[in-house]
Coordinates of C-alpha atoms in Angstrom, one line a residue:
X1 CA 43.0 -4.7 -28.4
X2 CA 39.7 -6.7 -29.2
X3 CA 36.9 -3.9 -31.0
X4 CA 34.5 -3.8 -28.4
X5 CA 32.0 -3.3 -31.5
X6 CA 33.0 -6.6 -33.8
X7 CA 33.0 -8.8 -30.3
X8 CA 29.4 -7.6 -29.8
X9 CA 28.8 -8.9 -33.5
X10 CA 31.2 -11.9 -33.1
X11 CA 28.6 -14.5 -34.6
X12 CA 28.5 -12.8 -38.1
X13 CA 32.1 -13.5 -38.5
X14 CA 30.7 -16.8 -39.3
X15 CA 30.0 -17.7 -42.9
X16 CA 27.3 -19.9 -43.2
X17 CA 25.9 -18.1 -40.0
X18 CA 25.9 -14.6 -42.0
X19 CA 24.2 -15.9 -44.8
X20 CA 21.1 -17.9 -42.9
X21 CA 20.9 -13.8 -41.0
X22 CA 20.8 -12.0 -43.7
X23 CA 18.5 -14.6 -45.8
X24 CA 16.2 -15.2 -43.3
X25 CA 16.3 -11.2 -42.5
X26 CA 14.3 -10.9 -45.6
X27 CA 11.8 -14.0 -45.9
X28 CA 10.9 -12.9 -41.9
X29 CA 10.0 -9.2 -43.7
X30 CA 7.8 -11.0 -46.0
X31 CA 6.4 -13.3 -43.4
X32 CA 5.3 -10.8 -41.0
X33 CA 3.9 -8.8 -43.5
X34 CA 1.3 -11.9 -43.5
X35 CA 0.9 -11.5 -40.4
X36 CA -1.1 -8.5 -40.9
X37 CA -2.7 -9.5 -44.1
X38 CA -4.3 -12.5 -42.7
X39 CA -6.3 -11.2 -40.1
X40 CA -7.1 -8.2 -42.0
X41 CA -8.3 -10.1 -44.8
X42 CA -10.3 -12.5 -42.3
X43 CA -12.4 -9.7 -40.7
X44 CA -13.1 -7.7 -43.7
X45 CA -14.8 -11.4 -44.9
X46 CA -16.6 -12.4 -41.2
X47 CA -16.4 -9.1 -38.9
X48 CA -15.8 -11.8 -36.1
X49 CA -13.5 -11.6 -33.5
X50 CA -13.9 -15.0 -33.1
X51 CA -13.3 -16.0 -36.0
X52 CA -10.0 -14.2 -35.7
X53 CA -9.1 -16.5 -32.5
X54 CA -9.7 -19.5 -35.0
X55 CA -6.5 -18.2 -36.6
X56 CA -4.7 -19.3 -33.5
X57 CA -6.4 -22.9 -33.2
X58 CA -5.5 -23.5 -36.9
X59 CA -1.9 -22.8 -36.5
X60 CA -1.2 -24.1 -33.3
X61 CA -3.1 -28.0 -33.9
X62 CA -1.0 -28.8 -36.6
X63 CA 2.3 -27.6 -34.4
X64 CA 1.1 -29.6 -31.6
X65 CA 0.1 -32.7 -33.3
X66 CA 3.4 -32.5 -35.4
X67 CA 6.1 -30.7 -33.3
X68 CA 7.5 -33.6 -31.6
X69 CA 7.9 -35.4 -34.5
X70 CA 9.5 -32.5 -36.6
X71 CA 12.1 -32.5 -34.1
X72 CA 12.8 -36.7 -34.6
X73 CA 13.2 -35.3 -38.2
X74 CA 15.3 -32.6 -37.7
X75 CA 18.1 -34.8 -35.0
X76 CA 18.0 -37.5 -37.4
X77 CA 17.8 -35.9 -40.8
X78 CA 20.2 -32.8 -42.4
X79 CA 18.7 -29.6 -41.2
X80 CA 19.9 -27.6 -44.2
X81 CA 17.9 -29.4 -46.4
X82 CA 15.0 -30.0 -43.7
X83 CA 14.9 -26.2 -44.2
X84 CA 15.0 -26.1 -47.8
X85 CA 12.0 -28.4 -47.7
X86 CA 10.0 -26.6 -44.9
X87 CA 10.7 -23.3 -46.5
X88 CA 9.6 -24.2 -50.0
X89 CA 6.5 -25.5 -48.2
X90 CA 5.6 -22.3 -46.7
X91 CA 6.4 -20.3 -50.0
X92 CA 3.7 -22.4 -51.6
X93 CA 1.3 -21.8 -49.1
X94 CA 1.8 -17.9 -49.6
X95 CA 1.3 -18.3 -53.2
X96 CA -2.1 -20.3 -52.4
X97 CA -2.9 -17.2 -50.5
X98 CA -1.8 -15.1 -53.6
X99 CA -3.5 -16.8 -56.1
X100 CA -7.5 -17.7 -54.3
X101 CA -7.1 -13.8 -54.0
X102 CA -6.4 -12.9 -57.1
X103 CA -8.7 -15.0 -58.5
X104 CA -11.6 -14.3 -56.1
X105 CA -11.7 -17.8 -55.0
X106 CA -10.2 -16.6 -51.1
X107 CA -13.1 -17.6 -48.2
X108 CA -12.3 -18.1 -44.6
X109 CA -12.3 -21.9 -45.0
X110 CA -9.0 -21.8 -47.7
X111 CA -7.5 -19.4 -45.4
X112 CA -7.4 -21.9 -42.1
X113 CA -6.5 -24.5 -44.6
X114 CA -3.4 -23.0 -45.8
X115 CA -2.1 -21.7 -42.1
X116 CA -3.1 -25.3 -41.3
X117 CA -0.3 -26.2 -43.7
X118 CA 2.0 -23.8 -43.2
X119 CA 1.8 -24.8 -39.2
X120 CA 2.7 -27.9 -40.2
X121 CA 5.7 -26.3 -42.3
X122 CA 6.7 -24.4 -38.9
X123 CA 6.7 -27.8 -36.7
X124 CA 9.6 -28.8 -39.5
X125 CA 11.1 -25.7 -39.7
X126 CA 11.6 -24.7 -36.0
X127 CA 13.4 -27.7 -34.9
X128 CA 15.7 -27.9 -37.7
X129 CA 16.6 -23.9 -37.8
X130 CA 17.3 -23.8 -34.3
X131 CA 19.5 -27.0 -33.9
X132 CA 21.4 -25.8 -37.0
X133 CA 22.3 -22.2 -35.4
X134 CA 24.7 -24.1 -32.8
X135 CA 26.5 -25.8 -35.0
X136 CA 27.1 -21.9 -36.9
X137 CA 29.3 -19.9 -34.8
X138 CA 31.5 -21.2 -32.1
X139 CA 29.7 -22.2 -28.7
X140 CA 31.0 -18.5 -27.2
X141 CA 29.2 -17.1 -29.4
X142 CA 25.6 -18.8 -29.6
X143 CA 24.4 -16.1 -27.1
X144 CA 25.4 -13.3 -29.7
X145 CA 23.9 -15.4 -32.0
X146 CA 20.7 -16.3 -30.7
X147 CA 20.3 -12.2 -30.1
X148 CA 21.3 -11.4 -33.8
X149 CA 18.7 -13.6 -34.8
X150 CA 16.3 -12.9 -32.1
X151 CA 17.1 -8.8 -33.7
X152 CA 16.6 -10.0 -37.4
X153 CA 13.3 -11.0 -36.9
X154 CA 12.2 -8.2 -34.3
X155 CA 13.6 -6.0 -37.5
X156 CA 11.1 -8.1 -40.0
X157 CA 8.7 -7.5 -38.1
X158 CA 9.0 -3.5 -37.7
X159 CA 9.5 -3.7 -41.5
X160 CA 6.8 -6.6 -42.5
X161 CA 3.8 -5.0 -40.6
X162 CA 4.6 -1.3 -41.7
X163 CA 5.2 -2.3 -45.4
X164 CA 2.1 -4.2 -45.4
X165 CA -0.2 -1.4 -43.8
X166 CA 0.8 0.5 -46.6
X167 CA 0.5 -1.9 -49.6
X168 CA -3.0 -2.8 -47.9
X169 CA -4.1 0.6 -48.3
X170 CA -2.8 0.9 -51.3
X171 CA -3.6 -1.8 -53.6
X172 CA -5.3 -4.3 -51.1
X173 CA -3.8 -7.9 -49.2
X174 CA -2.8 -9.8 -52.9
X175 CA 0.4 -7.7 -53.7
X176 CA 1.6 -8.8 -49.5
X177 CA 0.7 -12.5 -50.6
X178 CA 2.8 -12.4 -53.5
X179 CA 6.2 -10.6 -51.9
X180 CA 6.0 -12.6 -48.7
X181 CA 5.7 -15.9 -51.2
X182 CA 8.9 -14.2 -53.2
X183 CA 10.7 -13.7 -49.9
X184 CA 11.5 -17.2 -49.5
X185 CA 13.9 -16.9 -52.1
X186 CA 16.4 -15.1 -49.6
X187 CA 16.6 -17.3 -47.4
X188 CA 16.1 -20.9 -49.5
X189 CA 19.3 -19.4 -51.9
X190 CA 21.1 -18.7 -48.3
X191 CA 20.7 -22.2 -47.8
X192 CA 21.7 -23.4 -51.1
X193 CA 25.1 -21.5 -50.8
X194 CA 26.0 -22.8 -47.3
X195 CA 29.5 -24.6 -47.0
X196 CA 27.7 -26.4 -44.0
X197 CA 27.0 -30.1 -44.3
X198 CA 25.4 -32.4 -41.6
X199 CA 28.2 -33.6 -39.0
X200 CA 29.0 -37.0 -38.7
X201 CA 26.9 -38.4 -35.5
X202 CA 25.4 -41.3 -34.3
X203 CA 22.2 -42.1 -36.3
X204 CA 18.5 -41.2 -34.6
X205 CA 15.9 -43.6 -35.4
X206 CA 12.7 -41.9 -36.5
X207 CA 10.5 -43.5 -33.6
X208 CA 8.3 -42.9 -30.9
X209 CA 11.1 -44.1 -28.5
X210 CA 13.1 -41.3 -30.1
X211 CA 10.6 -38.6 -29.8
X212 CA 10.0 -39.9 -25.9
X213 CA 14.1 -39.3 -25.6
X214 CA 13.4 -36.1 -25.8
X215 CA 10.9 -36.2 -23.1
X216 CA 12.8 -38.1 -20.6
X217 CA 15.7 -35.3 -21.4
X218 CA 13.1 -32.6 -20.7
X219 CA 12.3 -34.6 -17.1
X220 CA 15.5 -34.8 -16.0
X221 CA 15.8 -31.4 -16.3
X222 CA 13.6 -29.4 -14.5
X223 CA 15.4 -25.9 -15.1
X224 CA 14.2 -26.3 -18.6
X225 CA 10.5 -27.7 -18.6
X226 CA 9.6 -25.0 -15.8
X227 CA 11.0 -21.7 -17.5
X228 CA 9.3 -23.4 -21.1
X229 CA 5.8 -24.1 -18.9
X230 CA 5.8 -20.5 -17.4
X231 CA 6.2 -19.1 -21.0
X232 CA 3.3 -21.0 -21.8
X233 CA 1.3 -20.0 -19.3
X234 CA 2.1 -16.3 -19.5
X235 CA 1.5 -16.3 -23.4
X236 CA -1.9 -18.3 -23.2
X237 CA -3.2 -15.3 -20.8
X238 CA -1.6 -12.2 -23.2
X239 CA -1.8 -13.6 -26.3
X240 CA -5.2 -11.4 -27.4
X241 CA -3.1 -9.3 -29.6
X242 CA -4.5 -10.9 -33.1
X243 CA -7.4 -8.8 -31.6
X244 CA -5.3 -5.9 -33.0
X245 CA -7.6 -4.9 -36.1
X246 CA -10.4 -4.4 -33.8
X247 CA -8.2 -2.1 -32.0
X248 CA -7.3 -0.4 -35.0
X249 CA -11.1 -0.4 -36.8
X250 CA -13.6 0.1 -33.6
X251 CA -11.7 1.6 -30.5
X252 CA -8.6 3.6 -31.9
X253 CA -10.3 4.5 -35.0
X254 CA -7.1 4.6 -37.2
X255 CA -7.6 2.4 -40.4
X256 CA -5.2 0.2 -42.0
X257 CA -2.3 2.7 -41.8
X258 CA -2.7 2.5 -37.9
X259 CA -2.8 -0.9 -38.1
X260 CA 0.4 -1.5 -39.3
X261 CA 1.4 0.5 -36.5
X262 CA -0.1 -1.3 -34.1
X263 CA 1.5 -4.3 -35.4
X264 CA 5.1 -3.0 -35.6
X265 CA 5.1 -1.2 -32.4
X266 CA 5.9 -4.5 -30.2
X267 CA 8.6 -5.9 -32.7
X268 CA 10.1 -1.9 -32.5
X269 CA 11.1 -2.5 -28.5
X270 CA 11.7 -5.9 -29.3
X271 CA 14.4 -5.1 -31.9
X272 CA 16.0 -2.6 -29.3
X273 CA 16.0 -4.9 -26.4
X274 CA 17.4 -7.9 -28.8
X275 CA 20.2 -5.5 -30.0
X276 CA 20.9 -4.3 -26.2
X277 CA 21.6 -8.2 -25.7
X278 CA 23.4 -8.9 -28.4
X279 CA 25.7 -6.3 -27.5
X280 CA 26.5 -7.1 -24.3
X281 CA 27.8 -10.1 -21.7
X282 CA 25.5 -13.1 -20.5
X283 CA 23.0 -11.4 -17.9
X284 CA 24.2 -12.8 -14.3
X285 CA 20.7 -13.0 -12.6
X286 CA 18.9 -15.1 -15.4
X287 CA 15.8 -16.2 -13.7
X288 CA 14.8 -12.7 -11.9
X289 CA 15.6 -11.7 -15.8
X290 CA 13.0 -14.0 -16.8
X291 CA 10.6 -13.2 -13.9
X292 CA 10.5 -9.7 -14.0
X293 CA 10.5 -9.7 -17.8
X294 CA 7.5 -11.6 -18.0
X295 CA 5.8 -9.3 -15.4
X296 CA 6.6 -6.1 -17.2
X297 CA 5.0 -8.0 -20.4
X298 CA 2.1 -8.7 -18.6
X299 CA 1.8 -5.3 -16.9
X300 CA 2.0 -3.3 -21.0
X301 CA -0.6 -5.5 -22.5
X302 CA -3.1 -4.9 -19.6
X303 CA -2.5 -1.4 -19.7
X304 CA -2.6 -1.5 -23.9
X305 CA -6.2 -3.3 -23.3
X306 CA -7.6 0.3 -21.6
X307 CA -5.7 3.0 -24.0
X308 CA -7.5 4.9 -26.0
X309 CA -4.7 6.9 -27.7
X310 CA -2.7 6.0 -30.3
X311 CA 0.5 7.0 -28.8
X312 CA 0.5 5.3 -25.6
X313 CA -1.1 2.0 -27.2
X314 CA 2.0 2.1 -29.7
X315 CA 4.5 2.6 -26.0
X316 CA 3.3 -0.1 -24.4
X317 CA 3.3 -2.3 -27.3
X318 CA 6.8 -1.1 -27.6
X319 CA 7.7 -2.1 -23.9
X320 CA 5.5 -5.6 -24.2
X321 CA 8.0 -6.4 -27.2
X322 CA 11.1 -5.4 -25.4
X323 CA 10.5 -7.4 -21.9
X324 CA 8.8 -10.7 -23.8
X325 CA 12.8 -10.6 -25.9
X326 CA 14.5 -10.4 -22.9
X327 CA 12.8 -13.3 -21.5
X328 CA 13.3 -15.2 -25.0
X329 CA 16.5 -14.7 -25.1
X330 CA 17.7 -15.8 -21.4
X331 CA 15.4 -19.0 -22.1
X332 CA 16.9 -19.9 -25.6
X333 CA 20.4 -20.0 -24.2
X334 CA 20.0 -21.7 -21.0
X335 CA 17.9 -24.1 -23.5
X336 CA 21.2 -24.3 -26.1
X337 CA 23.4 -24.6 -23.4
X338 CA 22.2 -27.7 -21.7
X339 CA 20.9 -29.7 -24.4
X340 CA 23.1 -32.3 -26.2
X341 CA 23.6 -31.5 -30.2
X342 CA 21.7 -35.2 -30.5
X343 CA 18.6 -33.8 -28.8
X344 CA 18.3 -30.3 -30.2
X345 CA 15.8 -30.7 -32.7
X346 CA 13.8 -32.8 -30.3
X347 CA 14.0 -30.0 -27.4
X348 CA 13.4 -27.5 -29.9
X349 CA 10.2 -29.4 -31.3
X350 CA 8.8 -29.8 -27.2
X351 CA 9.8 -26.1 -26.9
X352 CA 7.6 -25.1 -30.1
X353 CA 4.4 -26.6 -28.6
X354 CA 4.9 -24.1 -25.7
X355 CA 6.0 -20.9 -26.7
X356 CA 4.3 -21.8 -30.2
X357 CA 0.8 -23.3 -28.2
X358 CA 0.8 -20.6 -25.6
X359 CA -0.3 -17.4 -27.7
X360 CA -2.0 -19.5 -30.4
X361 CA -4.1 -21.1 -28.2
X362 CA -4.2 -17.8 -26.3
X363 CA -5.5 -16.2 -29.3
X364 CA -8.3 -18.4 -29.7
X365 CA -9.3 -17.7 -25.8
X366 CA -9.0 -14.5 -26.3
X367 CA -11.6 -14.3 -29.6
X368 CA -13.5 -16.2 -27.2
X369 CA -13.4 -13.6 -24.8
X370 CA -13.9 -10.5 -26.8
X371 CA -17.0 -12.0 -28.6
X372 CA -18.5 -12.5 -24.8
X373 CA -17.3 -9.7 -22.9
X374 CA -16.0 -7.0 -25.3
X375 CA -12.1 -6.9 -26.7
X376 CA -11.0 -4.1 -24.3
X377 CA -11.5 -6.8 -21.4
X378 CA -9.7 -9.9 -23.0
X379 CA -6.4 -7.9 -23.7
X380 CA -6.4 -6.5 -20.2
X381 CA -7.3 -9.6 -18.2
X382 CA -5.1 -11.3 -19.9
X383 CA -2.7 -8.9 -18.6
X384 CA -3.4 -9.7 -15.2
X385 CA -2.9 -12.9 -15.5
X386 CA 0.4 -12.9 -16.8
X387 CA 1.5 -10.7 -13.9
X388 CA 0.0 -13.5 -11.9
X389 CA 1.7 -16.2 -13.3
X390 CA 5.0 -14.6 -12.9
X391 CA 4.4 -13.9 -9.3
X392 CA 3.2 -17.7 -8.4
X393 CA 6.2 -18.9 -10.4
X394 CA 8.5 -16.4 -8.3
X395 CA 6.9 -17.9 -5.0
X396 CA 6.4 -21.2 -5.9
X397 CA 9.9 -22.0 -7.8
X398 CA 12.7 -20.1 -5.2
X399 CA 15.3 -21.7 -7.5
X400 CA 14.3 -20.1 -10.7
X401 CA 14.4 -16.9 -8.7
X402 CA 17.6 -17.5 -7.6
X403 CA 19.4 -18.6 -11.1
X404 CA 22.3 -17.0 -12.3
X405 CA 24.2 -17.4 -15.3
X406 CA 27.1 -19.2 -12.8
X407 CA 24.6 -22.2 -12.5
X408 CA 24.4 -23.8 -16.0
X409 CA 27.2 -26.2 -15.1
X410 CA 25.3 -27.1 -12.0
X411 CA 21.7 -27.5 -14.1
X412 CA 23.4 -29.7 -16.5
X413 CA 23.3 -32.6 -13.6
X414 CA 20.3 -35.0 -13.9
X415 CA 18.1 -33.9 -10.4

């Protein structure tokens, strides 16, 4: 008799897939504690929401510019060491970060220069860290593995954002700068101690006709480009929630301790809907999954945008996380599923620019926003229009409605 609980943890049976879990487990902790560091740090120097949104624009131009051709890299290249690489890059942008604060030398303009770099870092690393988690675990198990991971980092980021409250009030942003650039040790010795090599394949050119393969891939498969464009869309509208020390400075009136609240509170539903499906079979209606998910997101943040209390801010942050990780999730494996191991990186790269572009750039629109019309009224209107992208997408695309888990075979046909 199979234990039901080591099937629902089948992946980690898998080596080289246990170690990349547990490695990158603790640089995500580190990262996420940046996450909060950054912004804080940026409106202590400018008090300017829109200069906040900025954060957004800098990250996501270098992923768009680079993304596509990350993912050339990452099909034609070894991902292992693509990761080493990427990694090490982002470890020395944290140190930058560490050291122009230690030193005094930290102004807004260093700060978009090194998340300039480290999206840069990201378009590399994406692409080859996802098209290396297939080749892991066996192909029944990339769903369970896809929700570990999808788990580890909705764990790092319960832990990062907490821990970093804390050290913020305690000794300031430069001690979060310098763990999160020691973090990457985890995960770049994981790496190192891998028994995985690259397979044997045929070769990708590093071209522009390789990076439009991907494209054409992407067109003949419709199922993929639409549930990719609707995370975009629903992303760009919600994705005010860099806005967060505002929340925590002007409305809520809870300081940096609250703040780290604020910013674990989404990952905290996220981590127990990414453990719910890990731990259980492939959902059988996928695209009302991924309908109503993104509905329900939209729905919390628009509510979030009105609270005034702590406690129900930190519940619907909690329910925004959990429905935007069941939508990840369902889209991630229909995405694994149907793409060839020779395209990965390259779907993975096009894939970044949305789910990457959509709340970066929707960061930026919504520091916009708040400097016009107030902060209360960006996180809620984008709200609404996430609920009404879902509903235009339910109307407007009757077979993503109707897409179960039985139709992958089906979707894998050129249309």
């Amino acid at each position: 008799m199979i234990d039901p609980v080591s099937s629902r943890l089948a992946a980690l049976r898998s080596r080289d897939f246990r170690l990349l879990f547990l490695g990158q487990l603790v640089s995500l902790t580190g990262s996420q504690m940046q996450t909060v560091a950054v912004p804080y740090q940026l409106y202590k120097l400018t008090g300017s929401s829109l200069a906040l949104g900025l954060v957004g624009l800098c990250r996501v131009v270098p992923i768009v510019v680079f993304a596509l051709g990350g993912g050339v890299i990452a099909d034609a290249l070894d991902r292992r060491r693509l990761m080493i690489l990427s990694q090490s890059l982002m470890a020395a942008c944290s140190l930058t970060l560490a050291w122009t604060t230690h030193t005094g030398h930290i102004t807004p303009g260093v700060m978009y220069a090194v998340l300039a770099v480290g999206g840069v870092a990201l378009s590399l690393d994406s692409p080859a860290r996802q098209s290396l988690l297939p080749l892991l675990v066996p192909r029944e198990h990339l769903a369970n593995a896809i929700g570990l991971h999808a788990m580890a980092w909705e764990v790092a980021a319960i832990a990062g954002p907490s821990l970093a409250g804390l050290i913020i009030a305690w000794r300031g942003v430069f001690p979060v700068y310098a763990l999160d650039a020691a973090s990457f040790v985890a995960v770049i010795g994981a790496l190192l101690a891998m028994r995985h090599r690259a397979p044997p394949r045929a070769s990708t050119n590093i071209t522009i006709q390789a990076a439009l393969d991907g494209l054409n891939f992407l067109r003949r498969t419709p199922l993929i480009f639409w549930t990719m464009l609707l995370d975009f869309v629903a992303t760009f509208f919600a994705g005010s929630l860099l806005l967060l020390p505002i929340y925590a400075d002007r409305i809520l009136s809870v300081g940096p301790r609250g703040l780290g609240l604020l910013y674990a509170a989404q990952p905290i539903g996220a981590a127990v809907a990414a453990a719910w499906m890990a731990t259980r079979r492939t959902i059988h209606r996928q695209g009302a999954a991924v309908l109503w998910s993104i509905a329900i997101y939209g729905a919390a943040v628009a509510a979030f945008g009105v609270s005034r209390w702590l406690g129900l801010s930190l519940v619907l942050l909690a329910v925004s996380g959990a429905a935007d990780t069941v939508s990840m999730v369902v889209r991630q494996t229909l995405r694994q599923l149907l793409t060839p191991d020779a395209l990965r990186g390259r779907m993975t790269s096009v894939n970044m620019i949305f789910f990457i572009g959509g709340p970066q750039l929707g960061e930026f629109e919504a520091g916009v926003v708040a400097r016009a019309v107030g902060p209360r009224f960006s996180v809620s209107s984008g709200g609404l229009a996430c609920i009404a992208a879902a509903a235009v997408a339910a109307l407007a695309l009757p077979s993503l409605r109707r897409l179960t888990a039985a139709d992958y075979e089906r979707a894998k046909e050129p249309t």
